[in-house]
Coordinates of C-alpha atoms in Angstrom, one line a residue:
Chain A
M1093 CA 18.6 -23.1 76.2
Y1094 CA 17.3 -25.3 78.9
R1095 CA 19.7 -26.9 81.4
P1096 CA 19.0 -30.2 83.2
Y1097 CA 18.9 -30.3 87.0
T1098 CA 18.3 -33.2 89.3
V1099 CA 15.8 -33.2 92.2
V1100 CA 17.9 -33.8 95.4
D1101 CA 15.2 -33.0 98.0
I1102 CA 11.5 -32.7 98.2
R1103 CA 9.8 -30.8 101.0
T1104 CA 6.0 -31.2 101.5
E1105 CA 4.7 -27.7 102.5
N1106 CA 1.1 -28.6 102.7
E1107 CA -1.3 -31.2 101.1
R1108 CA -0.9 -29.6 97.7
T1109 CA 2.4 -27.8 97.8
K1110 CA 5.9 -29.1 97.5
S1111 CA 9.3 -27.5 97.4
L1112 CA 11.7 -29.1 95.0
V1113 CA 15.3 -28.6 95.9
L1114 CA 17.7 -29.0 92.9
D1115 CA 21.3 -30.2 92.5
G1116 CA 22.8 -26.8 91.6
S1117 CA 22.6 -23.1 92.1
L1118 CA 21.3 -20.5 89.8
D1119 CA 22.4 -16.8 89.5
A1120 CA 19.1 -15.3 90.3
E1121 CA 17.5 -12.3 92.1
P1122 CA 14.4 -12.5 94.1
G1123 CA 11.4 -12.0 91.9
Q1124 CA 13.0 -13.4 88.8
F1125 CA 11.5 -16.7 87.4
V1126 CA 12.5 -19.7 85.5
M1127 CA 10.8 -21.7 82.8
V1128 CA 10.6 -25.3 84.0
W1129 CA 10.3 -27.9 81.2
L1130 CA 9.5 -31.5 81.4
P1131 CA 10.1 -33.1 78.0
G1132 CA 6.8 -34.4 76.5
V1133 CA 4.7 -32.6 79.1
D1134 CA 4.9 -28.8 79.1
A1135 CA 7.0 -25.9 80.2
R1136 CA 5.7 -23.3 82.7
P1137 CA 7.1 -20.3 84.6
F1138 CA 7.9 -20.6 88.3
S1139 CA 9.4 -17.9 90.6
V1140 CA 12.7 -18.7 92.2
A1141 CA 12.1 -19.7 95.8
G1142 CA 15.9 -20.0 96.5
D1143 CA 19.0 -19.6 94.5
A1144 CA 21.6 -21.8 96.2
P1145 CA 20.6 -24.5 95.9
L1146 CA 18.0 -23.6 93.3
T1147 CA 14.6 -24.2 94.9
L1148 CA 11.1 -24.1 93.4
M1149 CA 7.8 -24.2 95.2
V1150 CA 5.1 -26.0 93.3
V1151 CA 1.4 -25.9 94.1
A1152 CA -0.6 -28.8 92.4
V1153 CA -3.1 -26.9 90.4
G1154 CA -3.0 -28.5 87.0
P1155 CA -1.5 -31.3 84.9
F1156 CA 2.0 -29.8 84.7
S1157 CA 2.3 -29.0 88.5
R1158 CA 0.9 -32.5 89.2
A1159 CA 3.6 -33.9 86.9
L1160 CA 6.2 -32.0 89.0
H1161 CA 4.7 -33.4 92.2
D1162 CA 5.1 -36.8 90.7
L1163 CA 8.9 -36.4 90.5
H1164 CA 11.2 -38.2 92.9
R1165 CA 14.6 -37.7 94.2
G1166 CA 17.0 -38.3 91.4
D1167 CA 14.6 -37.3 88.7
S1168 CA 15.5 -34.6 86.1
L1169 CA 13.8 -31.5 85.0
W1170 CA 15.0 -28.7 82.8
I1171 CA 15.5 -25.0 83.6
R1172 CA 15.7 -21.9 81.5
G1173 CA 16.6 -18.7 83.3
A1174 CA 16.7 -16.8 85.5
L1175 CA 14.4 -14.7 83.5
G1176 CA 12.8 -11.3 83.8
H1177 CA 13.3 -8.4 86.2
G1178 CA 13.1 -9.1 89.9
F1179 CA 12.6 -7.0 93.0
R1180 CA 14.9 -4.0 93.6
F1181 CA 16.2 -2.7 96.8
P1182 CA 16.1 1.0 97.7
E1183 CA 19.4 2.8 97.9
R1184 CA 21.1 2.8 101.3
M1185 CA 19.5 -0.3 102.6
P1186 CA 20.7 -0.4 106.2
G1187 CA 17.9 0.8 108.4
K1188 CA 15.3 0.8 105.7
R1189 CA 12.0 -0.7 106.5
L1190 CA 10.4 -3.1 104.0
L1191 CA 6.9 -4.6 104.1
L1192 CA 6.5 -7.8 102.2
V1193 CA 2.9 -8.8 101.5
A1194 CA 2.2 -12.4 100.4
G1195 CA -1.1 -13.8 99.3
G1196 CA -1.2 -17.6 99.7
Y1197 CA 1.6 -19.1 97.6
G1198 CA 3.1 -15.7 96.9
V1199 CA 5.3 -16.5 99.9
A1200 CA 7.9 -18.3 97.7
P1201 CA 9.8 -15.4 96.1
L1202 CA 9.2 -13.1 99.1
Q1203 CA 11.0 -15.5 101.4
F1204 CA 14.0 -15.4 99.2
L1205 CA 13.6 -11.5 99.1
A1206 CA 13.4 -11.4 102.9
R1207 CA 16.6 -13.3 103.3
R1208 CA 18.5 -10.9 101.0
A1209 CA 16.9 -7.8 102.5
V1210 CA 17.9 -8.8 106.0
E1211 CA 21.4 -9.6 104.8
A1212 CA 21.6 -6.1 103.3
G1213 CA 20.7 -4.5 106.7
A1214 CA 17.0 -3.7 106.2
R1215 CA 14.2 -4.4 108.8
V1216 CA 11.6 -6.6 107.3
D1217 CA 7.9 -6.9 108.2
V1218 CA 5.8 -9.6 106.5
A1219 CA 2.0 -9.9 106.1
I1220 CA 0.8 -13.4 105.0
G1221 CA -2.8 -13.8 103.9
A1222 CA -4.4 -17.1 103.2
R1223 CA -7.8 -18.7 103.0
T1224 CA -7.2 -21.1 105.9
R1225 CA -4.5 -22.2 108.4
T1226 CA -3.1 -25.0 106.2
E1227 CA -2.4 -22.5 103.4
V1228 CA -0.2 -20.3 105.6
L1229 CA 3.3 -21.3 104.4
L1230 CA 6.9 -20.4 105.3
S1231 CA 5.9 -18.2 108.3
E1232 CA 8.7 -19.8 110.4
A1233 CA 11.1 -19.3 107.5
F1234 CA 10.4 -15.6 107.5
E1235 CA 10.8 -15.5 111.4
R1236 CA 14.0 -17.4 111.1
V1237 CA 15.6 -14.7 109.0
G1238 CA 14.5 -12.1 111.6
A1239 CA 11.4 -10.7 110.1
D1240 CA 8.2 -9.8 112.1
V1241 CA 5.3 -11.8 110.6
W1242 CA 1.5 -11.0 110.6
V1243 CA -0.9 -13.7 109.6
T1244 CA -4.5 -13.3 108.4
T1245 CA -6.8 -16.1 107.2
E1246 CA -10.2 -15.6 105.7
D1247 CA -11.8 -18.2 108.0
G1248 CA -9.9 -17.1 111.1
S1249 CA -8.2 -20.5 111.6
A1250 CA -4.9 -18.8 112.0
G1251 CA -3.8 -15.3 112.9
E1252 CA -6.4 -12.5 112.4
R1253 CA -9.6 -13.2 110.5
G1254 CA -10.0 -11.3 107.3
R1255 CA -8.0 -10.4 104.2
V1256 CA -4.3 -9.5 104.2
T1257 CA -5.0 -5.9 103.4
V1258 CA -6.4 -5.3 106.9
A1259 CA -3.0 -6.2 108.3
V1260 CA -1.2 -4.2 105.6
E1261 CA -3.2 -1.0 106.5
R1262 CA -2.2 -1.4 110.1
V1263 CA 1.5 -2.2 109.5
V1264 CA 1.6 0.7 107.2
A1265 CA 0.3 3.0 109.9
D1266 CA 2.4 1.5 112.7
R1267 CA 5.8 0.9 111.0
Q1268 CA 5.8 3.3 108.2
P1269 CA 7.6 1.1 105.6
D1270 CA 9.8 2.7 103.0
V1271 CA 8.7 0.2 100.3
I1272 CA 6.0 -2.4 99.9
Y1273 CA 6.7 -5.6 98.1
G1274 CA 3.9 -8.0 97.0
C1275 CA 3.3 -11.4 95.4
G1276 CA 0.0 -13.1 95.3
P1277 CA -3.3 -13.4 93.3
I1278 CA -4.1 -10.5 91.1
P1279 CA -7.1 -9.2 93.1
M1280 CA -4.7 -9.0 96.1
L1281 CA -2.2 -7.1 94.1
Q1282 CA -4.8 -4.7 92.8
A1283 CA -6.0 -4.0 96.4
L1284 CA -2.4 -3.6 97.6
E1285 CA -1.7 -1.2 94.7
A1286 CA -4.7 0.9 95.6
I1287 CA -3.4 1.1 99.2
C1288 CA 0.1 2.1 98.1
K1289 CA -1.2 4.7 95.7
R1290 CA -3.4 6.2 98.3
A1291 CA -0.5 6.4 100.8
G1292 CA 1.9 7.5 98.2
L1293 CA 4.2 4.6 99.0
P1294 CA 6.7 3.1 96.5
Y1295 CA 5.7 -0.5 95.7
Q1296 CA 6.9 -3.5 93.7
L1297 CA 4.4 -6.2 92.8
S1298 CA 5.2 -9.5 91.1
W1299 CA 2.6 -10.2 88.5
E1300 CA 1.3 -13.5 87.3
A1301 CA 0.5 -14.0 83.7
R1302 CA 0.1 -16.8 81.2
M1303 CA 3.6 -17.1 79.7
R1304 CA 4.4 -18.7 76.3
C1305 CA 7.7 -17.7 74.8
G1306 CA 9.1 -16.1 78.0
M1307 CA 11.3 -14.0 75.7
G1308 CA 9.3 -10.8 75.2
L1309 CA 8.3 -11.7 71.7
C1310 CA 4.9 -13.5 71.5
G1311 CA 2.9 -10.9 73.5
A1312 CA 0.9 -13.6 75.4
C1313 CA 1.8 -12.3 78.9
E1314 CA 0.9 -8.7 78.2
V1315 CA -0.8 -7.1 81.3
H1316 CA -3.5 -4.7 80.5
D1317 CA -5.3 -2.9 83.3
S1318 CA -5.9 0.6 84.5
T1319 CA -2.3 1.1 85.4
R1320 CA -0.4 -0.9 82.9
E1321 CA -0.7 -1.6 79.2
G1322 CA 1.7 -3.1 76.6
W1323 CA 3.6 -4.4 79.6
L1324 CA 5.1 -7.8 79.3
A1325 CA 5.2 -9.8 82.5
C1326 CA 8.1 -12.0 81.1
T1327 CA 10.7 -9.3 80.2
D1328 CA 9.4 -6.0 81.6
G1329 CA 8.4 -7.9 84.7
P1330 CA 7.4 -10.0 86.4
V1331 CA 8.0 -7.4 89.1
Y1332 CA 6.2 -4.1 88.4
I1333 CA 8.0 -1.3 90.1
D1334 CA 6.3 2.1 91.1
E1335 CA 8.7 4.5 92.6
G1336 CA 5.9 6.3 94.5
V1337 CA 4.5 9.8 94.4
L1338 CA 7.7 11.5 93.4
S1339 CA 8.1 9.8 90.0
E1340 CA 4.5 9.0 89.2
S1341 CA 4.6 11.7 86.7
S1342 CA 7.4 10.0 84.7
G1343 CA 4.7 7.9 83.1
S1344 CA 6.9 5.1 81.8
P1345 CA 5.9 1.6 82.9
E1346 CA 9.2 0.2 81.8
V1347 CA 11.7 -0.7 84.4
K1348 CA 15.1 -2.2 83.8
A1349 CA 16.9 -3.7 86.7
Chain B
M319 CA 22.2 14.3 58.7
P320 CA 21.3 11.3 56.4
D321 CA 17.6 11.1 55.5
L322 CA 16.2 7.8 56.8
A323 CA 12.7 8.4 55.5
C324 CA 11.6 5.6 53.4
E325 CA 8.9 5.4 50.7
L326 CA 7.2 2.1 50.7
L327 CA 4.9 2.3 47.7
N328 CA 2.5 5.1 48.7
L329 CA 3.5 4.8 52.4
R330 CA 5.9 7.2 53.9
L331 CA 7.9 5.7 56.8
R332 CA 9.9 7.9 59.0
S333 CA 12.5 5.1 59.2
P334 CA 13.0 1.9 57.2
V335 CA 12.7 -0.4 60.3
V336 CA 9.4 -2.3 60.2
L337 CA 8.3 -4.4 63.2
A338 CA 8.1 -7.9 61.8
S339 CA 4.9 -10.0 62.1
G340 CA 4.7 -12.3 65.0
I341 CA 6.6 -10.0 67.4
L342 CA 4.7 -8.0 69.9
G343 CA 1.9 -7.4 67.3
T344 CA -0.9 -9.0 69.5
S345 CA -2.5 -5.8 70.8
A346 CA -2.9 -2.2 70.0
A347 CA -0.8 -1.2 73.0
L348 CA 2.1 -3.4 72.0
L349 CA 2.0 -2.1 68.4
E350 CA 2.0 1.4 69.7
R351 CA 4.9 0.6 72.0
A352 CA 6.9 -0.6 69.0
A353 CA 6.1 2.5 67.1
R354 CA 7.2 4.7 69.9
A355 CA 10.4 2.7 70.2
G356 CA 11.3 3.8 66.7
A357 CA 9.7 1.5 64.1
G358 CA 8.8 3.3 60.9
A359 CA 5.9 0.9 60.3
V360 CA 4.5 -2.0 62.4
T361 CA 3.1 -5.4 61.3
A362 CA 0.5 -7.1 63.4
K363 CA 0.6 -10.8 64.2
S364 CA -0.9 -13.0 61.6
C365 CA -4.6 -13.7 61.9
G366 CA -6.6 -16.5 60.3
P367 CA -10.3 -17.3 59.8
E368 CA -10.8 -18.7 63.3
P369 CA -9.3 -18.2 66.7
R370 CA -6.3 -20.5 67.4
P371 CA -4.6 -21.2 70.8
G372 CA -1.2 -22.0 69.2
H373 CA 1.1 -24.8 70.2
P374 CA 1.9 -26.0 73.7
N375 CA 5.1 -24.9 75.5
P376 CA 8.0 -24.7 74.9
V377 CA 7.2 -22.5 71.9
A378 CA 10.5 -20.7 71.6
V379 CA 14.1 -21.1 72.7
D380 CA 17.4 -19.3 72.1
W381 CA 19.7 -22.1 70.9
G382 CA 22.9 -20.1 70.7
H383 CA 23.1 -18.7 67.2
G384 CA 19.5 -17.7 66.8
V385 CA 16.0 -18.5 68.1
I386 CA 13.7 -21.2 67.1
N387 CA 10.0 -20.9 67.6
A388 CA 6.8 -22.6 66.9
I389 CA 4.2 -20.4 68.5
G390 CA 1.6 -21.9 66.2
L391 CA -0.2 -18.9 64.8
S392 CA -2.1 -18.2 67.9
N393 CA -4.6 -15.5 67.0
P394 CA -8.1 -14.2 68.0
G395 CA -9.6 -14.9 64.5
A396 CA -10.2 -12.3 61.8
M397 CA -13.3 -10.8 63.3
E398 CA -11.7 -9.8 66.6
E399 CA -8.5 -9.0 64.9
A400 CA -10.2 -6.4 62.8
T401 CA -11.4 -4.7 65.9
L402 CA -7.8 -4.7 67.3
L403 CA -6.4 -3.4 64.1
S404 CA -8.9 -0.5 63.9
D405 CA -7.9 0.5 67.5
A406 CA -4.2 0.2 66.6
R407 CA -4.6 2.2 63.4
V408 CA -6.1 5.1 65.3
R409 CA -3.3 5.1 67.9
L410 CA -0.6 4.8 65.2
A411 CA -2.0 7.5 63.0
R412 CA -1.2 10.0 65.8
L413 CA 2.4 8.9 65.6
G414 CA 2.5 8.9 61.8
V415 CA 3.4 5.1 61.7
P416 CA 1.6 3.0 59.1
L417 CA 0.0 -0.3 60.3
I418 CA 0.5 -3.4 58.2
A419 CA -2.0 -6.3 58.9
S420 CA -1.0 -9.9 58.4
I421 CA -3.2 -12.8 57.3
F422 CA -2.9 -16.5 56.9
A423 CA -5.4 -19.2 56.0
G424 CA -5.7 -22.9 55.0
T425 CA -7.2 -22.5 51.6
V426 CA -7.1 -19.9 48.7
A427 CA -10.8 -19.2 49.4
E428 CA -10.2 -18.6 53.1
F429 CA -7.4 -16.3 52.4
A430 CA -9.9 -14.1 50.4
I431 CA -12.4 -14.2 53.2
V432 CA -9.8 -13.2 55.9
A433 CA -8.5 -10.4 53.7
Q434 CA -12.0 -9.0 53.3
T435 CA -12.7 -9.1 56.9
I436 CA -9.3 -7.4 57.8
A437 CA -9.7 -4.9 55.0
R438 CA -12.6 -3.3 57.0
A439 CA -10.0 -2.1 59.5
S440 CA -8.3 -0.1 56.8
P441 CA -4.7 -1.1 57.4
A442 CA -2.1 0.7 55.3
A443 CA -1.1 -2.6 53.8
I444 CA -1.9 -6.3 54.2
E445 CA 0.9 -8.8 54.5
V446 CA -0.1 -12.2 53.1
N447 CA 1.7 -14.8 55.2
I448 CA 1.9 -17.9 52.8
S449 CA 5.0 -19.2 54.5
C450 CA 4.6 -19.9 58.2
P451 CA 6.6 -23.1 58.8
N452 CA 5.0 -24.1 62.0
V453 CA 1.5 -25.3 61.0
G454 CA 2.5 -27.7 58.2
D455 CA 0.5 -30.6 59.5
E456 CA -2.8 -28.7 59.6
F457 CA -2.3 -26.6 56.5
G458 CA -0.2 -28.8 54.2
T459 CA 2.8 -27.5 52.3
P460 CA 3.1 -23.8 52.7
F461 CA 1.6 -21.9 49.7
A462 CA 5.0 -20.2 49.4
A463 CA 6.5 -23.6 48.1
T464 CA 5.3 -23.3 44.5
E465 CA 4.8 -20.6 42.0
E466 CA 1.3 -21.7 41.3
S467 CA -0.1 -21.8 44.8
A468 CA 1.8 -18.6 45.8
A469 CA 0.2 -16.8 42.8
A470 CA -3.2 -18.3 43.4
V471 CA -3.3 -16.9 47.0
T472 CA -1.9 -13.5 45.8
A473 CA -4.6 -13.2 43.1
A474 CA -7.4 -14.2 45.4
V475 CA -6.4 -11.6 48.0
K476 CA -5.7 -8.8 45.5
R477 CA -9.1 -9.4 43.9
V478 CA -11.0 -8.6 47.2
V479 CA -8.8 -5.8 48.5
A480 CA -7.9 -3.9 45.4
D481 CA -7.4 -0.6 47.1
I482 CA -5.1 -1.8 49.9
P483 CA -1.5 -2.7 48.9
I484 CA -0.5 -6.3 49.7
A485 CA 2.9 -7.6 50.6
V486 CA 3.4 -11.3 50.1
K487 CA 5.6 -13.0 52.7
L488 CA 7.9 -15.6 51.1
A489 CA 9.6 -18.7 52.5
P490 CA 13.4 -19.1 52.3
N491 CA 13.4 -22.8 51.8
V492 CA 12.4 -23.0 48.1
A493 CA 14.4 -23.9 45.0
S494 CA 14.0 -20.5 43.4
I495 CA 12.7 -17.7 45.4
G496 CA 13.2 -15.3 42.4
R497 CA 10.7 -17.3 40.4
I498 CA 8.2 -17.3 43.2
A499 CA 8.6 -13.6 43.6
S500 CA 8.0 -13.1 39.9
A501 CA 4.9 -15.3 40.1
V502 CA 3.3 -13.3 43.0
V503 CA 4.2 -10.0 41.4
A504 CA 2.5 -11.1 38.2
A505 CA -0.5 -12.1 40.2
G506 CA -0.8 -8.7 41.7
A507 CA 1.6 -8.4 44.7
D508 CA 2.5 -4.8 45.4
M509 CA 5.4 -5.7 47.7
I510 CA 7.4 -8.7 48.9
T511 CA 8.3 -9.5 52.4
A512 CA 11.3 -11.8 52.5
V513 CA 11.8 -13.9 54.4
N514 CA 9.9 -15.9 56.9
T515 CA 11.7 -18.1 59.4
M516 CA 13.7 -21.1 58.2
P517 CA 12.4 -24.5 59.2
G518 CA 14.6 -26.3 61.7
M519 CA 14.8 -28.5 64.8
V520 CA 16.7 -28.1 68.0
I521 CA 17.3 -31.2 70.1
D522 CA 18.2 -31.3 73.8
A523 CA 20.8 -34.1 73.9
D524 CA 20.3 -34.7 77.7
A525 CA 16.4 -35.0 77.2
G526 CA 16.9 -36.9 73.8
Q527 CA 14.0 -34.8 72.5
P528 CA 13.3 -31.8 70.4
V529 CA 13.0 -28.7 72.6
L530 CA 9.9 -27.3 71.0
A531 CA 6.6 -29.0 71.8
N532 CA 5.9 -28.9 68.1
R533 CA 9.2 -30.6 67.6
V534 CA 10.1 -28.4 64.5
G535 CA 10.0 -24.6 64.3
G536 CA 11.3 -21.6 62.4
I537 CA 14.8 -20.4 62.8
S538 CA 15.3 -16.6 63.2
G539 CA 18.0 -14.3 64.5
P540 CA 21.6 -14.2 63.4
A541 CA 21.6 -17.6 61.8
L542 CA 18.9 -16.5 59.4
K543 CA 20.6 -13.3 58.2
P544 CA 22.9 -14.7 55.4
I545 CA 20.0 -16.8 54.1
A546 CA 17.7 -13.8 54.1
L547 CA 20.3 -11.6 52.4
R548 CA 20.7 -14.1 49.6
C549 CA 16.9 -14.4 49.2
V550 CA 16.5 -10.6 49.1
A551 CA 19.3 -10.2 46.5
E552 CA 17.7 -12.8 44.3
I553 CA 14.2 -11.3 44.6
A554 CA 15.6 -7.8 43.9
Q555 CA 17.1 -9.0 40.7
A556 CA 14.0 -10.8 39.6
V557 CA 11.2 -8.2 40.4
N558 CA 10.7 -4.5 40.6
V559 CA 8.6 -4.0 43.6
P560 CA 9.6 -2.8 47.1
I561 CA 11.0 -5.6 49.4
I562 CA 10.7 -5.6 53.2
G563 CA 13.9 -7.4 53.9
T564 CA 13.5 -9.5 57.0
G565 CA 15.7 -12.1 58.7
G566 CA 18.3 -11.7 61.4
V567 CA 18.6 -7.9 61.5
C568 CA 19.8 -7.0 64.9
T569 CA 21.9 -3.9 64.3
G570 CA 22.1 -0.8 62.0
R571 CA 24.9 -2.5 60.2
D572 CA 22.7 -5.6 59.5
A573 CA 20.0 -3.2 58.3
A574 CA 22.5 -1.6 55.9
E575 CA 23.4 -5.0 54.5
M576 CA 19.7 -5.8 53.9
I577 CA 19.2 -2.6 52.1
M578 CA 22.4 -3.2 50.1
A579 CA 20.9 -6.6 49.1
G580 CA 18.1 -4.6 47.5
A581 CA 15.5 -4.2 50.4
T582 CA 13.5 -1.0 50.5
A583 CA 12.6 -1.5 54.2
V584 CA 13.9 -3.8 56.9
G585 CA 11.9 -6.1 59.1
V586 CA 13.0 -6.6 62.6
G587 CA 11.7 -9.3 65.0
T588 CA 14.1 -11.5 67.0
A589 CA 16.3 -8.5 67.8
V590 CA 13.7 -7.6 70.3
W591 CA 14.8 -10.7 72.3
Y592 CA 18.5 -9.8 72.2
R593 CA 18.1 -6.0 72.8
G594 CA 14.5 -5.4 74.1
V595 CA 11.8 -3.3 72.3
E596 CA 14.3 -0.5 72.2
A597 CA 16.1 -2.5 69.5
L598 CA 13.9 -0.9 66.9
G599 CA 15.1 2.6 67.7
Q600 CA 18.7 1.5 68.3
I601 CA 18.8 0.0 64.8
V602 CA 17.6 3.2 63.3
G603 CA 20.2 5.2 65.2
E604 CA 23.0 2.8 64.2
L605 CA 21.9 2.8 60.6
D606 CA 22.0 6.6 60.7
S607 CA 25.5 6.6 62.1
F608 CA 26.6 4.1 59.5
L609 CA 25.4 6.2 56.7
R610 CA 26.7 9.4 58.1
E611 CA 30.2 8.0 58.8
R612 CA 30.5 7.0 55.2
G613 CA 29.0 10.1 53.6
Y614 CA 25.8 8.5 52.4
R615 CA 22.9 10.9 52.4
T616 CA 19.9 8.7 51.7
L617 CA 18.9 5.1 51.8
A618 CA 18.9 5.1 48.0
D619 CA 22.6 5.6 48.0
I620 CA 23.0 2.1 49.4
R621 CA 20.0 0.3 48.0
G622 CA 21.1 -2.6 45.9
L623 CA 24.7 -1.7 46.3
A624 CA 25.8 -5.2 46.8
L625 CA 24.1 -6.3 43.5
R626 CA 26.4 -4.0 41.4
P627 CA 30.1 -4.3 40.8
P628 CA 32.3 -2.6 43.4
A629 CA 32.9 1.2 42.9
A630 CA 36.5 2.3 42.1
R631 CA 36.7 4.1 45.4
L632 CA 34.7 2.7 48.4
P633 CA 33.5 5.2 51.1
G634 CA 34.8 4.1 54.5
P635 CA 34.5 5.5 58.0
G636 CA 36.2 8.8 58.0
N637 CA 36.8 8.5 54.3
S638 CA 34.0 10.7 53.1

């Protein structure tokens, strides 16, 4: 069932992005999502940007996200979750090297992941790709938890000019990460997946899909591409986990955390 | 080892667990996944004459004793569905798992048109969904509500797909489900699927609003099981066709109860929420253990057991 939360703080991240800080915590792993319901409006999935207090990052892209932007401190919204399977850490975390790759607004769950990873003793590198300077979000937040951050923008207004995959290729060569984690638009995830497969690197990618029931029943969020089929973003994912070359022959796309 | 194979008319199922319509049945890949997980047969999501986007969110929620949903019959329309079903049938044939199509429509004539389109995909059977509770405003009272309308749809579908068996899916919220079962069998139904979800409403007291965007929806899961058992028992006593007993089956023991009520096969849907897609195979395994522990050899040993007076000596675990 849905549980009501109250908005206690609103942070403006850029002209079309706000973070909503809610009045309670949620038992959630980085990469998991919640269904957010505004009665009479709609219900949509949002990845958990922080667990204590529960924090959601909302980009105004449609009627529902604009309705969330219209909320004020003290207003209510309803949460179901945490849902789905989030990111997983490799065994023996201390000393492990993790590369987190964010495309645009994909920074939200990865910033939560970075905090947990550093707490567990890993060294974290972050590559953030965006179209332009104002869409590079949370880079200071990553630095605050002790991660090294690389920024690329398509127009060159911040960091290196180009797509994030350019930075990824270099960080992979220079720092030899043990695992790559990604969240962003699907073309970015596909490009990242290709890099990981070529390098034989284990990877975990958070997929975006249209979600309806969010319960693994209705089939609306099935992901069907060259790597996955019959894979439900809501209950099999949203994080797709590939353990790398060693387990590639196992063939099962199902991953249970 | 008990024999869990199940004869459903001319169909041979390796297990009596049938994926219920509306769960995972939206693509060939998901139908195949359900089959690989252990379903003896799989039912596709219902399709109608035209594509439908379905209702806005929320479309489903777990309210504590079951699930309520109003997905709203989202489907790609009969033409595209026929392509999907053809693809699925080929994949499923390799696994020896029959494919059951499912159809709905707004009028008797449209039911016949959809059935004809879907028949081109050669499914092993066609389920005729005359009982979806979630589209009442658009389609009027469900056809399952009266003997006359239920029989009229059945006869119209049977007329156009004579060589494909049809299962008519009945609603639980009727005065006499036995009479409706008799009417559809007289009109040509080869099987009965019983039951669809039970109409209900879940209200969030904090919001002061129904949780579903459609306000009302269909109740499934544990809350539906006793309702379904009673319906199946009544149908089993009224007609002599195979019944796919559906409603709240989440464990092998639930499946045994459904068969004891008179079902030939057992539909499973909402269990996928509680236990994952693996539920299908887990229920088969648990049913196997249940039968073995009590010394039953086949499903026929328990079919309709609850409809008869108790035996002098009941088999129990370790008592066989």
